[in-house]
Coordinates of C-alpha atoms in Angstrom, one line a residue:
X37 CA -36.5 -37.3 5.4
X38 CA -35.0 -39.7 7.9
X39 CA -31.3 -40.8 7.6
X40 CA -29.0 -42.7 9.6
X41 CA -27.3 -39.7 11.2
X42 CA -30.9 -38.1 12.1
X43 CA -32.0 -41.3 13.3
X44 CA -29.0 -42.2 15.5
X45 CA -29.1 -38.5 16.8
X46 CA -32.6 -38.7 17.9
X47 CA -32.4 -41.0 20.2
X48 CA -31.1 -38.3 22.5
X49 CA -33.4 -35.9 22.1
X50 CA -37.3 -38.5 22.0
X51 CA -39.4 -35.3 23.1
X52 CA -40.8 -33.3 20.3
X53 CA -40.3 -29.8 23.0
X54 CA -36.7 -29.8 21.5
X55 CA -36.2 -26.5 18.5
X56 CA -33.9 -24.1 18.1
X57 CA -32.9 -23.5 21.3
X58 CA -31.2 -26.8 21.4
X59 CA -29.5 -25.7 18.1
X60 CA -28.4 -22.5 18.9
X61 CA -26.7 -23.8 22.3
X62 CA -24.7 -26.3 20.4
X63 CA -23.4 -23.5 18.0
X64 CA -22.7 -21.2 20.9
X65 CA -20.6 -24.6 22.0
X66 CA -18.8 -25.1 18.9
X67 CA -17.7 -21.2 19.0
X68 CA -16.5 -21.3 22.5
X69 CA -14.7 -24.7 21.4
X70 CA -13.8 -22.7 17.9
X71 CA -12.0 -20.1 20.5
X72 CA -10.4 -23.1 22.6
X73 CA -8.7 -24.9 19.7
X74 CA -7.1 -21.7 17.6
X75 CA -5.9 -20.7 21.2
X76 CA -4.3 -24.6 22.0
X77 CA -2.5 -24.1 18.5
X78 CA -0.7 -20.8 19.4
X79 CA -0.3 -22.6 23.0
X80 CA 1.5 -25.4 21.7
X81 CA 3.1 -23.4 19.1
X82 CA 4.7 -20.9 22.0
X83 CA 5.7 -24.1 23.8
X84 CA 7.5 -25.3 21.0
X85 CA 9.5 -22.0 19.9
X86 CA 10.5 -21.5 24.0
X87 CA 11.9 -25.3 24.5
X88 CA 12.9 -25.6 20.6
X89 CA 14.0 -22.3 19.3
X90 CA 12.9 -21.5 15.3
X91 CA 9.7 -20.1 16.0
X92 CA 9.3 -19.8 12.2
X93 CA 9.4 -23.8 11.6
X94 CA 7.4 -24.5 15.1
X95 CA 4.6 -22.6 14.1
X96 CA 4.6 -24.1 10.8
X97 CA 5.2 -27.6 11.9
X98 CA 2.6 -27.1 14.9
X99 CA 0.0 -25.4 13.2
X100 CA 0.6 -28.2 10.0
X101 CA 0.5 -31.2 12.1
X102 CA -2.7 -29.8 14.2
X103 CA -4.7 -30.1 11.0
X104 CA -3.5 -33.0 9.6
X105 CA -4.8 -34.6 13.1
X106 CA -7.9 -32.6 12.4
X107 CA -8.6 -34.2 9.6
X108 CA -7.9 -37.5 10.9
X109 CA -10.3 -36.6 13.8
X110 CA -12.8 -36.0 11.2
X111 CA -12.2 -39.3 9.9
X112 CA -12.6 -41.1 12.3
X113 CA -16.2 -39.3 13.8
X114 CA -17.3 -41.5 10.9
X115 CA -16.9 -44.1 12.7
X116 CA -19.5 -42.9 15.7
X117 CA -23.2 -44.4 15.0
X118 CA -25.1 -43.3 17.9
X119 CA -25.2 -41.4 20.8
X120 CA -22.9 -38.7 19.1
X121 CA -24.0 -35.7 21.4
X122 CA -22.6 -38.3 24.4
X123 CA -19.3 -38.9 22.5
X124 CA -19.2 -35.1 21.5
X125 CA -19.1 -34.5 25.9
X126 CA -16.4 -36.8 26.4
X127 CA -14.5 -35.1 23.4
X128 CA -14.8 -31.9 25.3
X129 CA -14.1 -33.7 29.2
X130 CA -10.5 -35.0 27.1
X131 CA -9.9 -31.8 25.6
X132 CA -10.0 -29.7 29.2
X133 CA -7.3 -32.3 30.5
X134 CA -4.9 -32.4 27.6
X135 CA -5.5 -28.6 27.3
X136 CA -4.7 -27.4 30.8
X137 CA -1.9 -29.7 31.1
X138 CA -0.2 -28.8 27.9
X139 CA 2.3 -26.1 29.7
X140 CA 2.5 -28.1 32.6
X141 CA 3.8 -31.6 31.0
X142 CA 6.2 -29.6 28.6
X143 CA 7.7 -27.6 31.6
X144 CA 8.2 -31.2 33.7
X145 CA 9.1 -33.1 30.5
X146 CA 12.3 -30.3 29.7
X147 CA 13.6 -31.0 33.4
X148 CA 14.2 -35.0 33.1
X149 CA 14.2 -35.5 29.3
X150 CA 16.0 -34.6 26.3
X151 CA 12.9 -35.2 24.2
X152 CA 10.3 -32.5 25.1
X153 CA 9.5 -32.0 22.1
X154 CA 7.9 -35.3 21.4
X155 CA 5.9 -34.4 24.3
X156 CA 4.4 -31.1 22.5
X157 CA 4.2 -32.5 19.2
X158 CA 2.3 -35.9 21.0
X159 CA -0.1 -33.2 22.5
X160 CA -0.1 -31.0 19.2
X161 CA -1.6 -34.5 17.3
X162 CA -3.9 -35.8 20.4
X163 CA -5.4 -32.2 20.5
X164 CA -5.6 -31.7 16.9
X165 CA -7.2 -35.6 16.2
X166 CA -10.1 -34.1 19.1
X167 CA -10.6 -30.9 17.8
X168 CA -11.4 -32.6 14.4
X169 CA -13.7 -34.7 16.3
X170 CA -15.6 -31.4 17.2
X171 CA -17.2 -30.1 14.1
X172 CA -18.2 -33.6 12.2
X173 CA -20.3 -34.5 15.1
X174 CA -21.8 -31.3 16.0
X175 CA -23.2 -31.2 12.2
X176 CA -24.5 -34.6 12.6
X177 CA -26.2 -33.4 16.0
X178 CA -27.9 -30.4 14.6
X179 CA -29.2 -32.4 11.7
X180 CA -32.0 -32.8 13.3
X181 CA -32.4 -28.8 14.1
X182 CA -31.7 -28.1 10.7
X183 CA -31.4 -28.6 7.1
X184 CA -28.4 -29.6 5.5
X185 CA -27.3 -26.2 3.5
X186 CA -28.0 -24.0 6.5
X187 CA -27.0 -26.7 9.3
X188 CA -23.2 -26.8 7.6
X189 CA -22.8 -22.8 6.8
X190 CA -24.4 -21.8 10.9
X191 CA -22.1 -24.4 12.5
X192 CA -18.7 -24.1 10.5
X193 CA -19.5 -19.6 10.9
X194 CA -19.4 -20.0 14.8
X195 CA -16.1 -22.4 14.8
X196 CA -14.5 -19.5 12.5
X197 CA -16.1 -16.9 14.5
X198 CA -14.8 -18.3 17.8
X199 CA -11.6 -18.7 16.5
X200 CA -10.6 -15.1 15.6
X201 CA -11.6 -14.2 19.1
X202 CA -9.3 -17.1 20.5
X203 CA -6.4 -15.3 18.1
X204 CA -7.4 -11.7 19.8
X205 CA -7.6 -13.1 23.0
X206 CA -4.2 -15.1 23.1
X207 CA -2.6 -12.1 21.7
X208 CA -4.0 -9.5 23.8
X209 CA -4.7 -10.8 27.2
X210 CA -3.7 -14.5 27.3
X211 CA 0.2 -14.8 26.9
X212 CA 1.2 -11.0 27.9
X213 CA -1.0 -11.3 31.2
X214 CA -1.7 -14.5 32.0
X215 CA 1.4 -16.5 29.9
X216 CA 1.8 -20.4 29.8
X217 CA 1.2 -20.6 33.6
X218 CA -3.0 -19.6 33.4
X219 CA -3.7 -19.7 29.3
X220 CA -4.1 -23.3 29.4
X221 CA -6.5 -23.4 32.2
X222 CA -8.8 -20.5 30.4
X223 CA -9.1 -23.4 27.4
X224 CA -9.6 -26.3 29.6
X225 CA -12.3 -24.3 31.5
X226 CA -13.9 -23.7 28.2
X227 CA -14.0 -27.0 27.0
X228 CA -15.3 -27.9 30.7
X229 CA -17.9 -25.4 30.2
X230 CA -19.5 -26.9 27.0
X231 CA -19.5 -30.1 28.2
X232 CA -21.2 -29.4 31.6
X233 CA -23.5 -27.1 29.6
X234 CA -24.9 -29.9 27.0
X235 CA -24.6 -32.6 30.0
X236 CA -27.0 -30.9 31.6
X237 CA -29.3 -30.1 28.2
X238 CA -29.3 -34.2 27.7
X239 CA -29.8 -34.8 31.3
X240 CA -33.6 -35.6 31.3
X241 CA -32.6 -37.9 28.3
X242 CA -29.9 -40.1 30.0
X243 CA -30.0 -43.4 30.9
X244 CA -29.5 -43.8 34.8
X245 CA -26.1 -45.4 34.3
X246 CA -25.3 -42.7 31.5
X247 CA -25.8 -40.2 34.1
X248 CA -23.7 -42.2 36.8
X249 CA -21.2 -42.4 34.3
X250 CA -21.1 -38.9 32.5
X251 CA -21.5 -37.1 36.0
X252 CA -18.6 -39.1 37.6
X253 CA -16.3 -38.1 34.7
X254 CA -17.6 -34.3 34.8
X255 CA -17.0 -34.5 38.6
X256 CA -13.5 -36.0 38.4
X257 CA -12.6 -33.7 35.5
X258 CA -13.2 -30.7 37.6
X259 CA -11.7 -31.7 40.7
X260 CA -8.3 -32.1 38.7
X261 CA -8.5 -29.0 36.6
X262 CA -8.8 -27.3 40.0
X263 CA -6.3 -28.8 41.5
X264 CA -4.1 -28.3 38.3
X265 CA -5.3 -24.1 38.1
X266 CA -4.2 -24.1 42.2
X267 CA -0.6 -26.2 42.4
X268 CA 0.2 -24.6 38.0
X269 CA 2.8 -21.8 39.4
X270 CA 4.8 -24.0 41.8
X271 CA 4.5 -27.0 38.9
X272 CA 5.8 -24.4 36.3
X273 CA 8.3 -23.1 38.7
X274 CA 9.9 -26.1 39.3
X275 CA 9.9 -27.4 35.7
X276 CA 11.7 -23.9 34.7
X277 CA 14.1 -24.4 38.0
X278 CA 15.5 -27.7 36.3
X279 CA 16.6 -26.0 32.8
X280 CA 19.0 -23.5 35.2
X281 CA 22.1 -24.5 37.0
X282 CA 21.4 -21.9 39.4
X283 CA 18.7 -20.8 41.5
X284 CA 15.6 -19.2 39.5
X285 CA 14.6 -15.9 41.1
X286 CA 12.9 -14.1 38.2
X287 CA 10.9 -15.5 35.7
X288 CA 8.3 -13.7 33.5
X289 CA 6.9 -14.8 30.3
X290 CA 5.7 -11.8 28.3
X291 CA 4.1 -10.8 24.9
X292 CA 7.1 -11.4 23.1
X293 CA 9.5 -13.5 25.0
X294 CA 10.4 -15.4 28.3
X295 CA 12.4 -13.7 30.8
X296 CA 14.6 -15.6 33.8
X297 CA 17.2 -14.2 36.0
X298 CA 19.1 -16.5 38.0
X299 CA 21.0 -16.2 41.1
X300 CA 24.5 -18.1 42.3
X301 CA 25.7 -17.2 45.6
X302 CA 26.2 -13.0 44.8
X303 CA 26.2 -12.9 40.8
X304 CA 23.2 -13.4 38.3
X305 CA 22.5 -14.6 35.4
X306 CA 20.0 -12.9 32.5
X307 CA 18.3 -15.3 29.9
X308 CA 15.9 -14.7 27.2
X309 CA 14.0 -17.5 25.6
X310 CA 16.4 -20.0 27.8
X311 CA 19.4 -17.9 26.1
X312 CA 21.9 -15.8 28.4
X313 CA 22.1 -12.3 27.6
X314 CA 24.3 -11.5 30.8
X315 CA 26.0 -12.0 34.0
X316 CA 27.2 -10.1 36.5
X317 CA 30.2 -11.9 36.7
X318 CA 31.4 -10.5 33.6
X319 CA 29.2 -8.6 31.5
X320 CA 31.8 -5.5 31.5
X321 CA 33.4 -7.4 28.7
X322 CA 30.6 -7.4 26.7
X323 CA 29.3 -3.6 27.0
X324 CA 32.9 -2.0 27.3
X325 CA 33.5 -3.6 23.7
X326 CA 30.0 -2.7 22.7
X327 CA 30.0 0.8 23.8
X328 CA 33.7 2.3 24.4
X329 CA 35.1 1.9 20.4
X330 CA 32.0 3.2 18.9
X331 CA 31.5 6.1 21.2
X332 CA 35.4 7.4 21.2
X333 CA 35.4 7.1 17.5
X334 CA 32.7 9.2 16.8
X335 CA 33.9 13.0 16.9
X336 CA 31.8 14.4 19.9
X337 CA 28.8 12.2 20.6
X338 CA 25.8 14.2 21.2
X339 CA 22.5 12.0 19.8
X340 CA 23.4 7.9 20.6
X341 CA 20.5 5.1 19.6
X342 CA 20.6 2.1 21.3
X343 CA 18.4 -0.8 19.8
X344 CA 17.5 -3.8 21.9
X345 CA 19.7 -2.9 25.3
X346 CA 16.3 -2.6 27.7
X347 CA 18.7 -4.2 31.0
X348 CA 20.3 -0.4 30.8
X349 CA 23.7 -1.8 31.1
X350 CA 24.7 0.1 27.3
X351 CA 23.2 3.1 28.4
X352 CA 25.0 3.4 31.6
X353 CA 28.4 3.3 30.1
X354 CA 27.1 5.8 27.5
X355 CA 26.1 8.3 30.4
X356 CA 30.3 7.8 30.9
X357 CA 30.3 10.6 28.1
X358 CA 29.8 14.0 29.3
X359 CA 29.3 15.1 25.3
X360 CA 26.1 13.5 25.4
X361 CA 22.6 15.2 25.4
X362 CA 19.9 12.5 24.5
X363 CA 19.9 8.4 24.5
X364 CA 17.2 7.2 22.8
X365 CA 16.7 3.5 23.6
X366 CA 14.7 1.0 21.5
X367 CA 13.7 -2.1 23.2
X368 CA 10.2 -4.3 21.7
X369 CA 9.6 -5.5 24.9
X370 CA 8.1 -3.2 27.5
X371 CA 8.7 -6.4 29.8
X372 CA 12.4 -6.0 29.8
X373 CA 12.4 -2.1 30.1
X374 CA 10.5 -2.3 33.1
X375 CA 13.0 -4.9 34.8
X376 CA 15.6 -2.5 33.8
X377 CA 14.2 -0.2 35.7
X378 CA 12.6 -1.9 38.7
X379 CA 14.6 -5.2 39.4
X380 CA 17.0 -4.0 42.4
X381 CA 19.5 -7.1 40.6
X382 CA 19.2 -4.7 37.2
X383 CA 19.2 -1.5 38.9
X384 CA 22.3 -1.7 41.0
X385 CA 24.0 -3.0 37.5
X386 CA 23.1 -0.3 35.5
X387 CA 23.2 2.5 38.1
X388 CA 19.4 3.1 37.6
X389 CA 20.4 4.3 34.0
X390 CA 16.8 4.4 32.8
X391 CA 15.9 6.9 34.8
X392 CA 18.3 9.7 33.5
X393 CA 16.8 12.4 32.5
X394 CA 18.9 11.8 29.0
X395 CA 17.3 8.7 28.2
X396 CA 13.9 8.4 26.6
X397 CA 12.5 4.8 25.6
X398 CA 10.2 3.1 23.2
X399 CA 9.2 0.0 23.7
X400 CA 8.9 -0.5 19.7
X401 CA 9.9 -2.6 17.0
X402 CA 13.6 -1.5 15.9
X403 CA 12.8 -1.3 12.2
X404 CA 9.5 0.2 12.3
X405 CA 11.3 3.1 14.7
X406 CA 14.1 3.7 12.0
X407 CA 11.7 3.8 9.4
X408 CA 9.0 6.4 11.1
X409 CA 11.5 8.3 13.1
X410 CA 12.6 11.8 11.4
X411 CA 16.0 11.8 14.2
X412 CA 19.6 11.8 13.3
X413 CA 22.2 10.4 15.7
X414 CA 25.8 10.3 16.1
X415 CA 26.4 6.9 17.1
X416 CA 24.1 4.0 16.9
X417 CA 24.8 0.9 19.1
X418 CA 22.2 -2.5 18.4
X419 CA 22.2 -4.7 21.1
X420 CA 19.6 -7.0 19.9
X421 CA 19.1 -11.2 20.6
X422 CA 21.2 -13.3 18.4
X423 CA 19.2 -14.1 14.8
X424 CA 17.8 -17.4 15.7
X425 CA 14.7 -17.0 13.7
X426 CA 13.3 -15.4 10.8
X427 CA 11.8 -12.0 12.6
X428 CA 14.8 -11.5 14.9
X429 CA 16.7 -12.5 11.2
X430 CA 15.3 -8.5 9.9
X431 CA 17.2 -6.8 12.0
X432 CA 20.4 -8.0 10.8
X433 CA 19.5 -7.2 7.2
X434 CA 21.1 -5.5 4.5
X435 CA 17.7 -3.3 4.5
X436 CA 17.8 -2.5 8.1
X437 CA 21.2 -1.6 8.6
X438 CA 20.1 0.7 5.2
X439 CA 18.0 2.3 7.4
X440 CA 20.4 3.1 10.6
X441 CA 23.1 4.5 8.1
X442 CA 20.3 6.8 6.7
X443 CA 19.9 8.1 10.2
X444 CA 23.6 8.5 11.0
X445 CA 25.4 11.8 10.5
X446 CA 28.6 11.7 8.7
X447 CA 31.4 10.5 10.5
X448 CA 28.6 8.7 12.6
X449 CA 29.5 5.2 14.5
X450 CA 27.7 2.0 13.9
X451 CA 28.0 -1.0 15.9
X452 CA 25.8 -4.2 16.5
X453 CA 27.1 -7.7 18.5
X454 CA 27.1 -10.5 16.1
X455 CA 27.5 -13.8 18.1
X456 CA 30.2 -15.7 18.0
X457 CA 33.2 -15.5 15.2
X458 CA 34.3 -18.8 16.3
X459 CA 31.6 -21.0 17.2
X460 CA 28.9 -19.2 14.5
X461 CA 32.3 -18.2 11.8
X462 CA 29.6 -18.1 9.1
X463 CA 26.9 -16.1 10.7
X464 CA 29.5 -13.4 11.8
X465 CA 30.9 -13.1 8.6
X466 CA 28.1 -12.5 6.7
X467 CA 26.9 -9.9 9.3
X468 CA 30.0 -8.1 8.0
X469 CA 29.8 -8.3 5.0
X470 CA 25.7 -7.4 5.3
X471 CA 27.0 -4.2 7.1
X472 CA 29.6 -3.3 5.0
X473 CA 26.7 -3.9 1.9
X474 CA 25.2 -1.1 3.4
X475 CA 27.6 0.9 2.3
X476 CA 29.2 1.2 5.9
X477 CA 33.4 0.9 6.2
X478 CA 33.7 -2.0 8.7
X479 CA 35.9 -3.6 11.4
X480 CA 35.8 -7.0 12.8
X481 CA 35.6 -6.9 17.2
X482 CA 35.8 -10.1 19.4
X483 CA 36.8 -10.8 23.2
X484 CA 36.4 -13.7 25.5
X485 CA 33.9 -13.5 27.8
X486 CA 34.2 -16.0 30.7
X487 CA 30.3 -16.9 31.2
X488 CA 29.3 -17.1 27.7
X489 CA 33.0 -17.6 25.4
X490 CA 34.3 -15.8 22.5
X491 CA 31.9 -12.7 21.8
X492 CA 32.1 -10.5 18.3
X493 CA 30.8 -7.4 17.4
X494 CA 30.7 -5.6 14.0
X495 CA 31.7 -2.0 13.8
X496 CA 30.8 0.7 11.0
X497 CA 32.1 4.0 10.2
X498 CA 29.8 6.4 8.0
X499 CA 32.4 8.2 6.1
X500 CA 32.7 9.9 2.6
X501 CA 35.9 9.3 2.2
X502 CA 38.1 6.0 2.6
X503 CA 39.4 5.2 6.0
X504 CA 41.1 2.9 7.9
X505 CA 38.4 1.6 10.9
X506 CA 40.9 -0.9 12.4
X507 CA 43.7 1.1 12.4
X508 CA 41.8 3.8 14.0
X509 CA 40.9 1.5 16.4
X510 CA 43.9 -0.2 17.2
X511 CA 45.0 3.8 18.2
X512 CA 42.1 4.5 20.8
X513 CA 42.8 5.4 23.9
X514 CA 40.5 5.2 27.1
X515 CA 41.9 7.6 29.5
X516 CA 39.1 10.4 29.4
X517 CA 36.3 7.8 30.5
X518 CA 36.0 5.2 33.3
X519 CA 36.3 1.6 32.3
X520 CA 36.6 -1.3 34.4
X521 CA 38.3 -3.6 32.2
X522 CA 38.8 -2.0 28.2
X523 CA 42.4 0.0 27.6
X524 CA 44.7 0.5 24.3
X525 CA 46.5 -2.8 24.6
X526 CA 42.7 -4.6 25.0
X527 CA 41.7 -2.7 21.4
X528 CA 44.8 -4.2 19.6
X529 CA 43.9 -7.6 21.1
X530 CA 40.0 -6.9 20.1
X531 CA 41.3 -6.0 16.7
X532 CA 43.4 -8.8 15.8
X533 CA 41.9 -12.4 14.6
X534 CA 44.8 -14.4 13.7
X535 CA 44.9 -16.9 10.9
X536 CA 41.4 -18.2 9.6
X537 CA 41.5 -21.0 11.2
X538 CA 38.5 -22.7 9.1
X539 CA 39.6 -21.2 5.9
X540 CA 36.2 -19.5 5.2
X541 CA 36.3 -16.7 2.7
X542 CA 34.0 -13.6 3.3
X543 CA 33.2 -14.5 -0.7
X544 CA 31.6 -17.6 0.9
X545 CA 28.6 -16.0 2.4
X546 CA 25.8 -14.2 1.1
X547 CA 24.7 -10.7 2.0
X548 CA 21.5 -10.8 4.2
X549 CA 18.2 -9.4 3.3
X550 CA 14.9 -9.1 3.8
X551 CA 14.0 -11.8 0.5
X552 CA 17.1 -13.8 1.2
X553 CA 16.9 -14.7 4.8
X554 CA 20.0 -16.7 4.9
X555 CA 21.8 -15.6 7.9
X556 CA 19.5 -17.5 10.8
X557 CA 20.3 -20.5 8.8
X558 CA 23.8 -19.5 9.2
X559 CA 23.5 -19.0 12.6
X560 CA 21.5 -22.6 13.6
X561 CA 23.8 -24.3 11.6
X562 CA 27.2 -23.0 13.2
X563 CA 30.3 -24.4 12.5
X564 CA 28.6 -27.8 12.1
X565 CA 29.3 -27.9 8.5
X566 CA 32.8 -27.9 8.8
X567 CA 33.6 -30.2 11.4

């Protein structure tokens, strides 16, 4: 029975030779695009977390806003009378450009503007308002292949289809081997693909100037995504070089996270996710503090965990102890470990740490290694990101720290950095007051570290009995191992806060956990609240 979309659609395709063959290729298009468009969302969704931070609410707010514009794009195919296979080609020819380019505009866009995220948000919308564009008119198209009930269930299958093996792929291949620098290019090659595909299926159809027209955009199209896929590393290089002061000489973005070490004149600098984790200028005064107190408190340190710690700087002053036999370290990111252990910046730091024949590593999740592991240790030491976001959030939880208490013998040492107790008050409070929840006896560290300010760290004592933790502190003595900056008189300055000065009460925060997140809102929040 004719109808307007049949009718308008026909026009392409006058020659009764066209069947199935015809249909199937456009549903083989609309899975490849299917693949294209789940893997643009988790693009843009990357983008966002790197240049924003909160990957919880940039997912959420990318992944919402890219179906909102899907659903406008839907709308709007509405609109389209005629020549909709046409339109459907210059849908994909868009898509390629706005693809590709994603990275690159965000990387240039963070190097001259304060607003990059309008940028990723514009492109999150324009992409989303195409993609929606996508699936209207290739169910118009194959109206003329096939009837209505199985023409909607075939085409919406292969969109689906294609888009858990974009989710497979971006997981698996795309961002741990070829990141935000190539992953773009793989979608805008796709999109290319289809459209040169079904330009060449409605060739002998075309119009002479359609073919002019179509073939010149096709041509230019390609030439730029070419010359995009060539000059992308230098472009992305240089977009990264502008969010450092110093010089970039390392940068790797991997499964989990982006790596960058920086160089001015003889020192470095370490950042994760555009956040410093250390410098050589100073980062003694962040691992003396992390490591000395906990290790000289516990009564003969055999068995130490370290979580998080993969740039081996922990594990070297650890090795300061000959009462250890075994390090186990913990570090997600297989990434990191392997800098640890094969940038010559990183090696001469830690001494080549990784490689002692104490230390074993597993790149695994912290939790899930606490939960599954059957080992008992003598101190643990967490060395973890800062909770910026809901997952890294779990690891500061009442639950978790549950869980390394459990695996602690008695008398065992506990200690984890937790940010700032001036600039973040609330978020280190509550992480003591988290880790004393879990049923450890607490003391309160801090010291000023030149490159990144005033540092605190939270130290627990698994102990049957009631003791005093910052008294026993205050008493330690350094003499029987080597450190650079850390003595007695440091402890008792490392010990001692002074007067609150924003008159926060530890009964002011909640206790972190699992099914009451509260302490990365804490943290993003800061001492904002109280200025």
């Amino acid at each position: 029975m004719p109808s307007t979309q049949s009718s308008s659609t026909s026009s392409n395709f006058p020659s009764p030779s066209v069947n199935r063959s015809k249909s199937r290729i456009l549903k083989i298009s609309l899975f490849a695009t299917g693949l294209a468009g789940i893997v643009a969302e988790y693009v843009l969704s990357t983008l966002a977390t790197y240049f924003l931070g909160d990957s919880v609410f940039q997912w959420t707010m990318i992944v919402s806003l890219m179906l909102f514009s899907m659903g406008l794009g839907s709308r709007l195919s509405s609109f389209f009378q005629k020549d909709l296979l046409q339109k459907f080609i210059l849908v994909e020819f868009t898509l390629s450009i706005l693809c590709g380019f994603s990275a690159l505009l965000a990387y240039l866009a963070s190097g001259y503007t304060l607003y990059t995220g309008l940028i990723i948000y514009g492109l999150c919308m324009s992409i989303g308002l195409l993609i929606g564009l996508e699936i209207p008119l290739v169910i118009r198209v194959n109206d003329t292949f096939e009837s209505l009930r199985i023409n909607v269930a075939s085409v919406m299958e292969k969109d689906y289809f294609g888009s858990l093996l974009g989710g497979i792929f971006f997981a698996f291949v795309g961002l741990p081997y070829l990141g935000l620098t190539y992953t773009p290019f793989v979608l805008a090659f796709v999109n290319f693909t289809v459209a040169i595909v079904l330009l060449l299926m409605l060739w002998q159809y075309l119009s002479a100037f359609n073919r002019k027209l179509l073939g010149s955009i096709g041509g230019a199209v390609g030439a730029v995504l070419l010359s995009g896929l060539i000059f992308a590393k230098p472009i992305i290089l240089f977009g990264e070089q502008q969010r450092y002061r110093d010089k970039v000489v390392f940068e790797q973005q991997s499964r989990y996270q982006k790596i960058v070490l920086t160089q001015w004149k003889n020192d470095y600098w370490l950042y994760i996710n555009g956040n410093q984790q250390l410098s050589t200028v100073d980062e003694v005064l962040y691992h003396e503090p992390l490591v000395h107190p906990a290790m000289t408190l516990a009564p003969n340190p055999k068995q130490v965990l370290v979580l998080g710690g993969g740039d081996g700087c922990a594990v070297r002053e650890i090795l300061k102890y000959p009462s250890v036999e075994d390090i186990t370290l913990v570090d997600l990111d297989p990434a990191m470990t392997d800098l640890g252990k094969e940038n010559s910046v990183l090696l001469n730091l830690n001494d080549s740490a990784l490689y002692h024949p104490k230390v074993s590593i597993y790149n695994q999740d912290a939790y899930t290694f606490l939960e599954q592991t059957s080992q008992y240790f003598d101190v643990v030491i967490i060395d973890l990101p800062d909770p910026k976001s809901v997952d890294l959030n779990r690891l500061y939880t009442e639950e978790f720290y549950r869980l390394a208490y459990r695996h602690l013998r008695e008398r065992g040492v506990f200690i984890t950095q937790a940010g700032s107790p001036y600039f973040a008050t609330r978020a280190f409070r509550c992480i003591d007051k988290t880790v004393a929840a879990a049923g450890f006896q607490t003391a309160r560290l801090h010291n000023q570290i030149v490159t990144m300010g005033e540092w605190g760290w939270i130290l627990g004592v698994k102990s049957s009995t009631t003791v005093n933790v910052k008294s026993q502190l205050q008493q330690l003595t350094f003499n029987h191992v080597s450190t650079q900056w850390l003595n007695q008189e440091a402890m008792q300055m490392m010990t001692t806060f002074g007067k609150n000065i924003y008159g926060l009460p530890l009964d002011s925060v909640e206790v972190n956990q699992i099914h009451n997140p509260v302490l990365y809102q804490y943290y993003l929040k800061g001492n904002w609240d109280w200025y």
